[in-house]
Short mmCIF file of C-alpha atoms in Angstrom, two decimals:
data_model
loop_
_atom_site.label_atom_id
_atom_site.label_comp_id
_atom_site.label_asym_id
_atom_site.label_seq_id
_atom_site.Cartn_x
_atom_site.Cartn_y
_atom_site.Cartn_z
CA MET A 13 0.00 0.00 0.00
CA ALA A 14 2.82 2.43 0.84
CA LYS A 15 4.34 1.73 -2.55
CA SER A 16 1.03 2.56 -4.25
CA TYR A 17 0.78 5.89 -2.40
CA THR A 18 4.35 6.71 -3.39
CA LEU A 19 3.64 6.03 -7.07
CA MET A 20 0.39 8.03 -6.92
CA PHE A 21 2.16 11.00 -5.26
CA GLY A 22 4.94 10.95 -7.87
CA ALA A 23 2.40 10.96 -10.68
CA LEU A 24 0.61 13.96 -9.17
CA VAL A 25 3.87 15.90 -8.89
CA VAL A 26 4.73 15.22 -12.53
CA LEU A 27 1.21 16.26 -13.61
CA ALA A 28 1.46 19.49 -11.59
CA LEU A 29 4.76 20.35 -13.24
CA LEU A 30 3.28 19.74 -16.68
CA VAL A 31 0.22 21.94 -16.20
CA SER A 32 1.59 24.70 -13.93
CA PRO A 33 3.09 27.75 -15.70
CA ILE A 34 6.56 28.82 -14.64
CA ALA A 35 6.98 32.57 -14.06
CA CYS A 36 8.96 34.37 -16.76
CA SER A 37 9.46 31.13 -18.73
CA ARG A 38 9.66 31.77 -22.45
CA LYS A 39 10.27 29.59 -25.46
CA LEU A 40 12.05 30.97 -28.52
CA GLY A 41 10.08 30.18 -31.64
CA LYS A 42 11.23 29.70 -35.19
CA PRO A 43 12.66 32.80 -36.88
CA SER A 44 10.45 34.71 -39.25
CA LYS A 45 11.02 37.76 -41.38
CA HIS A 46 8.59 40.65 -41.38
CA LYS A 47 8.48 43.80 -43.45
CA LEU A 48 9.12 46.83 -41.27
CA ILE A 49 7.21 50.09 -41.50
CA HIS A 50 8.64 53.02 -39.58
CA LYS A 51 6.32 55.01 -37.38
CA ALA A 52 7.77 57.62 -35.06
CA ALA A 53 6.75 57.84 -31.44
CA ALA A 54 7.63 60.35 -28.77
CA ARG A 55 8.17 57.93 -25.86
CA VAL A 56 11.48 58.40 -24.05
CA HIS A 57 13.04 56.57 -21.12
CA ARG A 58 16.21 56.89 -19.09
CA ASN A 59 18.98 54.34 -19.49
CA HIS A 60 22.18 53.52 -17.65
CA THR A 61 25.42 52.04 -18.93
CA THR A 62 28.31 50.06 -17.56
CA THR A 63 31.69 49.63 -19.21
CA PRO A 64 34.02 46.64 -18.78
CA ALA A 65 37.73 47.04 -18.11
CA ALA A 66 38.69 46.18 -21.67
CA SER A 67 37.01 47.24 -24.89
CA ASP A 68 37.67 47.26 -28.59
CA SER A 69 40.10 49.95 -29.72
CA TYR A 70 38.98 51.70 -32.88
CA GLY A 71 41.31 53.63 -35.13
CA SER A 72 44.46 52.20 -33.55
CA GLY A 73 45.15 49.75 -36.38
CA GLY A 74 46.37 50.45 -39.88
CA TRP A 75 44.38 50.46 -43.07
CA LEU A 76 43.32 47.12 -44.53
CA SER A 77 42.71 46.14 -48.15
CA ALA A 78 39.29 45.53 -49.67
CA VAL A 79 37.42 46.09 -52.91
CA ALA A 80 34.43 48.27 -53.69
CA THR A 81 31.54 48.45 -56.12
CA TYR A 82 28.28 50.36 -55.92
CA TYR A 83 24.62 49.48 -56.38
CA GLY A 84 21.37 51.33 -56.80
CA ALA A 85 20.96 54.86 -58.13
CA PRO A 86 24.13 56.92 -58.74
CA ASN A 87 23.15 59.38 -56.02
CA GLY A 88 20.93 57.03 -54.04
CA ASP A 89 20.99 54.94 -50.89
CA GLY A 90 21.66 51.54 -52.42
CA SER A 91 18.58 49.60 -51.36
CA ASP A 92 15.58 49.85 -49.08
CA GLY A 93 17.43 48.71 -45.97
CA GLY A 94 18.21 45.24 -47.28
CA ALA A 95 19.28 42.36 -45.06
CA CYS A 96 19.62 44.43 -41.87
CA GLY A 97 15.99 45.57 -41.82
CA TYR A 98 16.58 49.32 -41.63
CA GLN A 99 14.37 49.95 -44.67
CA THR A 100 13.84 53.62 -45.60
CA ALA A 101 15.96 54.81 -42.64
CA VAL A 102 19.08 54.22 -44.78
CA GLY A 103 18.25 57.27 -46.87
CA GLN A 104 17.48 59.51 -43.89
CA PRO A 105 19.65 61.08 -41.16
CA PRO A 106 21.73 59.90 -39.45
CA PHE A 107 22.54 57.24 -42.10
CA SER A 108 21.96 59.79 -44.88
CA SER A 109 22.67 57.23 -47.64
CA MET A 110 26.27 56.78 -46.43
CA ILE A 111 25.88 53.01 -46.31
CA ALA A 112 27.23 49.80 -47.81
CA ALA A 113 26.29 46.18 -48.23
CA GLY A 114 29.04 44.00 -46.82
CA SER A 115 30.37 40.67 -48.00
CA PRO A 116 29.63 37.79 -45.57
CA ALA A 117 32.86 38.50 -43.64
CA LEU A 118 31.58 42.04 -42.95
CA TYR A 119 27.87 41.25 -42.59
CA LYS A 120 28.64 38.44 -40.09
CA GLY A 121 25.23 36.82 -40.31
CA GLY A 122 23.61 40.11 -39.32
CA LYS A 123 25.89 40.74 -36.32
CA GLY A 124 27.80 43.23 -38.54
CA CYS A 125 24.70 45.38 -39.09
CA GLY A 126 25.38 48.90 -37.85
CA ALA A 127 29.21 48.67 -37.88
CA CYS A 128 30.96 51.83 -39.07
CA TYR A 129 34.00 51.89 -41.34
CA GLU A 130 36.21 54.53 -42.86
CA VAL A 131 36.90 53.83 -46.51
CA LYS A 132 39.18 55.58 -48.98
CA CYS A 133 40.75 54.94 -52.36
CA THR A 134 43.85 55.92 -54.32
CA SER A 135 43.68 53.26 -57.06
CA ASN A 136 41.76 55.42 -59.53
CA SER A 137 42.50 58.92 -60.81
CA ALA A 138 39.06 59.99 -59.54
CA CYS A 139 39.90 58.99 -55.96
CA SER A 140 40.44 61.82 -53.50
CA GLY A 141 42.40 59.70 -51.01
CA GLN A 142 40.25 61.18 -48.23
CA PRO A 143 38.25 58.82 -46.01
CA ALA A 144 34.48 58.66 -45.89
CA THR A 145 32.51 56.86 -43.18
CA VAL A 146 29.95 54.21 -44.13
CA VAL A 147 27.62 51.96 -42.13
CA ILE A 148 26.90 48.31 -42.94
CA THR A 149 23.14 48.11 -43.59
CA ASP A 150 22.88 45.21 -46.03
CA GLU A 151 24.54 41.98 -47.15
CA CYS A 152 26.23 41.30 -50.46
CA PRO A 153 26.25 37.47 -50.53
CA GLY A 154 27.57 37.35 -54.10
CA CYS A 155 30.44 39.76 -53.60
CA SER A 156 33.59 38.34 -55.16
CA GLU A 157 36.17 39.17 -52.49
CA THR A 158 36.34 38.32 -48.78
CA TYR A 159 36.24 42.00 -47.81
CA HIS A 160 33.97 43.69 -50.31
CA PHE A 161 31.97 46.88 -49.81
CA ASP A 162 29.06 47.18 -52.24
CA MET A 163 28.41 50.84 -51.59
CA SER A 164 25.51 53.15 -52.26
CA GLY A 165 26.07 55.57 -55.10
CA THR A 166 26.18 58.39 -52.56
CA SER A 167 28.87 56.82 -50.37
CA MET A 168 31.04 55.83 -53.32
CA GLY A 169 30.82 59.36 -54.65
CA ALA A 170 32.05 60.62 -51.26
CA MET A 171 35.45 59.01 -51.94
CA ALA A 172 35.89 60.96 -55.19
CA LYS A 173 37.57 64.23 -56.00
CA PRO A 174 35.16 67.14 -56.47
CA GLY A 175 33.25 66.75 -59.71
CA MET A 176 34.56 63.22 -60.36
CA ALA A 177 31.99 61.07 -58.55
CA ASP A 178 30.48 59.75 -61.78
CA LYS A 179 33.91 58.73 -63.08
CA LEU A 180 34.64 56.81 -59.88
CA ARG A 181 31.25 55.07 -59.98
CA ALA A 182 32.00 54.03 -63.58
CA ALA A 183 35.22 52.28 -62.50
CA GLY A 184 33.45 49.00 -61.72
CA ILE A 185 35.26 47.01 -59.06
CA PHE A 186 38.42 48.58 -57.65
CA GLN A 187 40.74 48.46 -54.65
CA ILE A 188 40.05 50.50 -51.52
CA GLN A 189 41.37 50.70 -47.98
CA TYR A 190 39.20 50.43 -44.88
CA LYS A 191 39.28 50.34 -41.10
CA ARG A 192 36.61 50.03 -38.46
CA VAL A 193 35.84 53.18 -36.49
CA PRO A 194 33.41 54.13 -33.71
CA CYS A 195 29.94 55.13 -34.84
CA LYS A 196 29.10 58.70 -33.88
CA TYR A 197 25.46 59.74 -34.08
CA SER A 198 25.68 63.17 -32.54
CA GLY A 199 22.42 64.17 -30.87
CA VAL A 200 20.69 60.90 -31.84
CA ASN A 201 19.42 58.47 -29.22
CA LEU A 202 18.95 54.73 -29.54
CA ALA A 203 15.78 53.74 -31.37
CA PHE A 204 13.69 50.62 -30.77
CA ARG A 205 11.36 49.99 -33.70
CA VAL A 206 8.73 47.35 -32.91
CA ASP A 207 8.19 45.01 -35.83
CA GLN A 208 4.78 44.97 -37.50
CA GLY A 209 4.48 41.23 -36.85
CA SER A 210 4.60 41.68 -33.08
CA ASN A 211 1.54 40.84 -31.00
CA PRO A 212 0.67 40.30 -27.30
CA PHE A 213 2.41 36.89 -27.38
CA TYR A 214 5.36 37.70 -29.69
CA PHE A 215 7.73 40.65 -29.56
CA GLU A 216 10.30 41.59 -32.20
CA VAL A 217 12.32 44.79 -32.28
CA LEU A 218 14.80 46.52 -34.57
CA ILE A 219 17.55 48.33 -32.65
CA GLU A 220 19.35 51.13 -34.43
CA PHE A 221 21.77 54.08 -34.07
CA GLU A 222 24.11 52.59 -31.45
CA ASP A 223 27.09 54.86 -30.82
CA GLY A 224 30.52 53.28 -30.43
CA ASP A 225 30.56 49.67 -31.63
CA GLY A 226 27.39 50.16 -33.66
CA THR A 227 26.74 46.43 -33.31
CA LEU A 228 25.31 44.16 -30.63
CA SER A 229 26.43 40.73 -29.49
CA ALA A 230 23.44 40.11 -27.20
CA VAL A 231 20.07 41.55 -26.18
CA ASP A 232 18.13 40.55 -23.05
CA ILE A 233 14.57 41.43 -22.06
CA MET A 234 12.82 41.80 -18.71
CA GLU A 235 9.04 41.73 -18.49
CA ALA A 236 7.13 43.77 -15.94
CA GLY A 237 7.20 42.12 -12.53
CA CYS A 238 9.63 39.43 -13.60
CA GLY A 239 12.85 40.57 -11.90
CA SER A 240 15.18 38.57 -14.16
CA TRP A 241 16.64 38.89 -17.64
CA THR A 242 15.87 36.49 -20.49
CA PRO A 243 18.01 36.35 -23.65
CA MET A 244 16.39 37.40 -26.89
CA VAL A 245 17.39 35.74 -30.17
CA GLN A 246 18.65 37.55 -33.24
CA ASN A 247 15.95 36.86 -35.79
CA TRP A 248 17.66 38.34 -38.85
CA GLY A 249 19.72 41.43 -39.50
CA ALA A 250 19.35 43.91 -36.65
CA LEU A 251 16.07 42.42 -35.37
CA TRP A 252 15.74 40.52 -32.10
CA ARG A 253 12.76 38.37 -31.01
CA TYR A 254 11.09 36.95 -27.90
CA ASN A 255 7.84 35.05 -27.43
CA SER A 256 5.56 33.55 -24.81
CA ASN A 257 5.38 29.86 -24.00
CA THR A 258 2.80 30.10 -21.23
CA GLY A 259 -0.32 30.84 -23.28
CA LYS A 260 -0.42 34.22 -21.56
CA ALA A 261 0.32 37.62 -23.06
CA LEU A 262 3.76 39.12 -22.48
CA ARG A 263 3.79 41.66 -19.66
CA ALA A 264 4.87 45.18 -20.59
CA PRO A 265 6.57 47.53 -19.97
CA PHE A 266 9.71 45.80 -21.21
CA SER A 267 13.25 46.71 -20.22
CA LEU A 268 16.03 45.84 -22.67
CA ARG A 269 19.68 45.15 -21.85
CA LEU A 270 22.09 45.60 -24.76
CA THR A 271 25.61 44.17 -24.93
CA SER A 272 27.89 45.61 -27.60
CA ASP A 273 30.66 43.76 -29.44
CA SER A 274 33.24 45.05 -26.99
CA GLY A 275 31.15 44.03 -23.96
CA LYS A 276 29.71 47.41 -23.04
CA ILE A 277 26.29 47.10 -21.42
CA LEU A 278 23.41 49.54 -21.68
CA VAL A 279 20.10 49.03 -19.89
CA ALA A 280 17.01 50.76 -21.27
CA ASN A 281 14.57 50.60 -18.38
CA ASN A 282 10.90 50.26 -19.38
CA VAL A 283 11.77 51.52 -22.85
CA ILE A 284 8.87 49.58 -24.42
CA PRO A 285 5.80 50.88 -22.56
CA ALA A 286 2.61 49.16 -21.52
CA GLY A 287 0.23 49.55 -24.43
CA TRP A 288 3.04 49.43 -27.00
CA LYS A 289 2.05 49.30 -30.64
CA ALA A 290 3.43 47.21 -33.49
CA GLY A 291 5.17 49.51 -35.98
CA ALA A 292 5.92 52.21 -33.40
CA THR A 293 9.41 53.47 -32.56
CA TYR A 294 10.41 54.15 -28.94
CA ARG A 295 13.57 56.07 -28.05
CA SER A 296 15.93 56.09 -25.11
CA LEU A 297 17.24 59.30 -23.57
CA VAL A 298 20.90 58.32 -23.96
CA ASN A 299 23.19 56.27 -26.15
CA TYR A 300 26.49 54.46 -25.79
CA SER A 301 29.27 56.98 -25.22
#
């Protein structure tokens, strides 16, 4: 009889574990791509940052070799945001069409989205030899060289001597020099654009305009009343996702913790408010410094 009670008790415990929700437990679903539509919003929230003892050093290394081409209109912004998900923002400040699609070694499976590089050329008579700064906003999977910048017409023209932009764009593929530099978005705060596919049970966000590294290695989320951080998953490009596994709606406001390539951490407390809307953009008060 004692053995029967023991078996019955064990079965009840297992059943309770199967049917009882666990607080803040989330399952990461399959990745999905959604078309982004930018809608501005005036919400702002205070952030705080911490900096590790060691960080990447930009501008301390020498120039490296790469090749360049351009795509899109001669004076345009290349494409509509491409594989990073920035869409029409690439043609607007602070990107201002100074962008490039990177070969896989630069795109890094989307982890290279937002990285800033100085590029210059001396291999063509139209080259000025003066550096221009571009941001990786797209991927060029068919680029022929390991380090290949497929630039917008605008950014390629910025490497040319005055009045010789068209001649440089007509050069086809040519040698350039590049180096990674800190991103500097003066007067621009971090933006969190909620994807149009988000709903009460699924949250996806595009993060843009990070000063410094420009790129993120990890993003964590904290729901209201949870008290602990849960990792988000990079869905594609610069978009990160998180979804419910409890059958209950996610609890906003959401705080987001960003970790840059060099390990710098920024916490945006309650940056996504209760009552958030898919398609809206929410901004922090500060940025990486």
